[in-house]
């Protein structure tokens, strides 16, 4: 008698564990770039309501770059002002100050709220549309092995992961989906992972060989633990309650963001959202190392009662509760985000955790994998050396440390008692200052990557206001051929392409015209980066796109265009027509005012400059108009030319 | 032996014949207002490509009011500039001037292009979503009768229409859907209507009893003809070619709108659109009364050749043709738009035709039924006297006459030869002036209805810049409770509600506060219009909504709100929470500048005023703050109070 053994084995370039915001952002980017990808999640459903809901400015910019913003533009809720309340003389509270929520001018996109359920759904739609990629649910890894001899071989699949199909959710103690405890991190949900629960049972298993394994599996990350890594930081945790409810109150500012600091009842943060609802955060208590939350302490009744106490003498009732949760948080970071020569990576809550007050969790997690996605794609496509992957760890770990540092300070202000006439404590001024500072920091627009192989040195005299390593900021320009007001940053789509953004000044001046012509001729020559790194038969802008922003009125650019080197305005498939979208002008628009881009970037139109921008909109370097060779050298340092056969 | 006869008989409140832009606009509005409606069209498909594609500013405002704009915002193509070309010295053409396409400040919405196929599809989706209404295709009326004794009985169905199911399109000589000749009006498509083709055959017939019959059945309207009416006007017709193509040309301005006036080859109008395409209009010839177009004259080759001749010495090729058509047009208007005491009405091309050059056809047709829809709904709901229906004819016929008048002049300039050194003709200055004038006229924002039972007298001293009878223009305001920048006009949704927009001035002044309180008390009393005309159990703003625009900073309004009469901020279903969206402030916003609404409307904040606005955003009247009684009287003149039983 013979036993037939079905070996369930397969290969995939990238295996993502965890389909929260971090995993879905990565999956969406990789599907748009047509990278062979799988994504698994142990849970039966995505988040259904509640959870994180703040989308910071920089996140909004990235959503636009990924072209997923239209879906949610209609749904987001924006909060214009933050009202800070402090104890008054009579044991009640009174408004002590108001601050704008998104500091004007910080970003062209504003800070908004949108439930994590909708954010996840938008990604799930986008990745399905882009490359038919879907989340494989009720699936969890049980083990992995690494072939350390194959880590430098680009064609090898050095990571082998065993995946297991989990029993349907009814059989789990999985929290109640509706109560909001579903996917809460209050409970040791290790019991829900196949690895612990059903170790001995090998049915429903599959062996997957992959080039890269990315753990986006949240604060209790299985991938992190199985790499032998841990989150380091504060040992004491606080636990927070959060709920979404329709609010009936005589507080005059329920449709604003309210930070309410009571004398003795603690602090409440209220954020207005869609359908007349408000998200309420209340800090519930502190936990000693090893201590677990008492489940009985986190009923919705407790959360409401706590809120009512803080708001006194104002009345607040909740005619409708949509969702509530409670979760514990400490400020912690993992020592490393990458192992096995960057073949196994972790991202999001798996490598850093912090409080919800500044609305960072979902944002920083998505920004981690936004940083990683295009790098993985460039390497897998054979366009870039594998070394660029290590910049993920370099760039994102520093950001995580800054965040944790900030959150520690900011949380202390929240937790600290309010200053009153009788006692010391957090004063309205301190609170206000912390909020002001936090708004700038938490927008995500402050992230600057330090010099590394894809972040070059700065030439601050060429573009005073462009910070190398930071994202390319927006200034409005005008389309040269259609005279439309355009947001320049919005043209830098996250489609995997690099960009050479040329600021030639006013080409009606002979010198500027000559400099642009010389630069164009050099960039367009055989050894120029776009011709060198573009596969045969593809449009010349498909790997590196050239954009030119003239300090010349659009009418003159229209008539001058035929005299400029063709690399600047390449012809495009399928009709062989010149691209009309790559020439822009710094001039007033008809309907949307004047962008003053040269002034905004600090570029002297008499001198001009060239800005090289990465696929994630971060600036790699600023070059002089006559530095075509230096630009080529930069790309040569990490890019790989297509083999002549292909 | 007995023969069983199936009588196929039914009733419906409104029967619409024709599902072009006019019919679909009406059907969408009626479904949103939950009016019992059917809409039939003889064609098997909606427009599939091409046809009209200009959406004027006012049309865009109306799409926003109907909340169908999000769908197409992403798809429209905007053209910023118009380039006018005239003959040069060498027998070629040269650019003589540039004009902005949408005059800044004319509307908050800009003139854009979107194919009629997409416009129709958006309506078809919206009416399905709103009330599950679908177009019944391959269906045409064959006859109707009118019970003239029942015309004044609101419960009667005085119009009886016989509808016939037509054979599937394969059996027709229906033009080729792909060639663009589908649904062209070049051919006598009477052969396609059941009435002519299959008169003797009564199979597939249905008898429909309706209260109102609306003919939106295009230039060759069956309804119009069967009312014994005809379009009157010019007897000579011109016929035009139009096509959509990708353009490969050395004309430097192909991504702008170009009006190209050649010396002898005629005039071409080119409008850029999506996917690198351009809509090209060329006038092909003139027809004498009774003469028919020679079909051989309208090949796409002829259209391209004609265009190439006009553009010389510039080269133009068409690597891809998406659609082409040819159609004949004269400036004609029908004597009346309404018969049988407004029980049978006609709208759109059925009652006026004109040239395509100013892009009016689709727009004016939709504006006809936008005017009609809410009136039908108010009467059918028993909220308004039947007399208001007659204002449709009064208001829209005048507009049609103005349009035809304008088009006649404008067309002559297009058709006329260009002036050159050797001969008289249309000069660049004349052309330019005509274009300037046309832009203002054709935006649709110039339409003013004359005084009638729902357009009262003006009080220009109260609001210098508000024209009674015109649409309520936009100025930006700030939400009192959320500090968001809001477009005031955008708050006047086309949801069938009337609006009382109060401008009380600055309520920090005692007098202004007192005046607002007195007005609110009067409007909120039993005999106030909202309490009087709102059915029991419904929200107090469901028939007449009150909006208040303060000249007071939002913070102060928040704290003053509880002291104001509750009619100004009514509680809403389902949670009984106060409406936070009906209070606005005239103040600078954080991110979008300052609206200066009081100044924009010409209202003195010390005096204030009250503006009554119809459900179609047209201004019915401007009243003083102490004219609560006059406001009530106005509503009493045409509204009907709900019967106490209901
Ligand atoms: C209950 C709760 C409420 C929250 N509320 C707020 C809030 O109100 N405001 C706020 O700013 N932030 C909130 N957060 C934080 C925010 O949701 C996170 O910071 C953010 O979701 C992090 O994204 P992530 O993708 O890194 O991780 P997660 O969103 O945690 O996603 C991890 C995913 O991995 C899956 N997974 C885990 N282990 C495995 C495994 N072994 N195999 C397969 N799949 C696995 C999980 O099922 C999950 O889908 C909340 C978090 C939780 C848990
Ligand atoms: C071929 C063509 C090309 C055009 N191109 C342009 C252009 O390039 N630019 C521009 O600005 N304008 C153009 N127009 C004009 C523009 O399309 C019209 O002004 C606009 O569509 C008018 O809308 P409407 O709803 O009043 O009539 P229509 O759009 O004509 O709709 C009438 C509807 O009624 C239906 N119908 C007719 N008779 C019956 C019947 N007996 N029973 C049932 N249904 C019936 C028809 O099938 C049709 O669906 C074009 C028109 C045509 C015909």
Coordinates of C-alpha atoms in Angstrom, one line a residue, chain B residues 50 103 139 218 281 310 323 326 353 587:
Chain B
X50 CA -19.3 61.7 -29.5
X103 CA -14.0 84.3 -17.4
X139 CA -40.3 52.0 -26.9
X218 CA -35.2 65.8 -29.8
X281 CA -15.9 71.0 -35.9
X310 CA -8.0 75.3 -43.1
X323 CA -16.0 59.1 -33.8
X326 CA -22.4 65.2 -39.5
X353 CA -32.3 74.1 -32.3
X587 CA -15.0 85.6 7.6

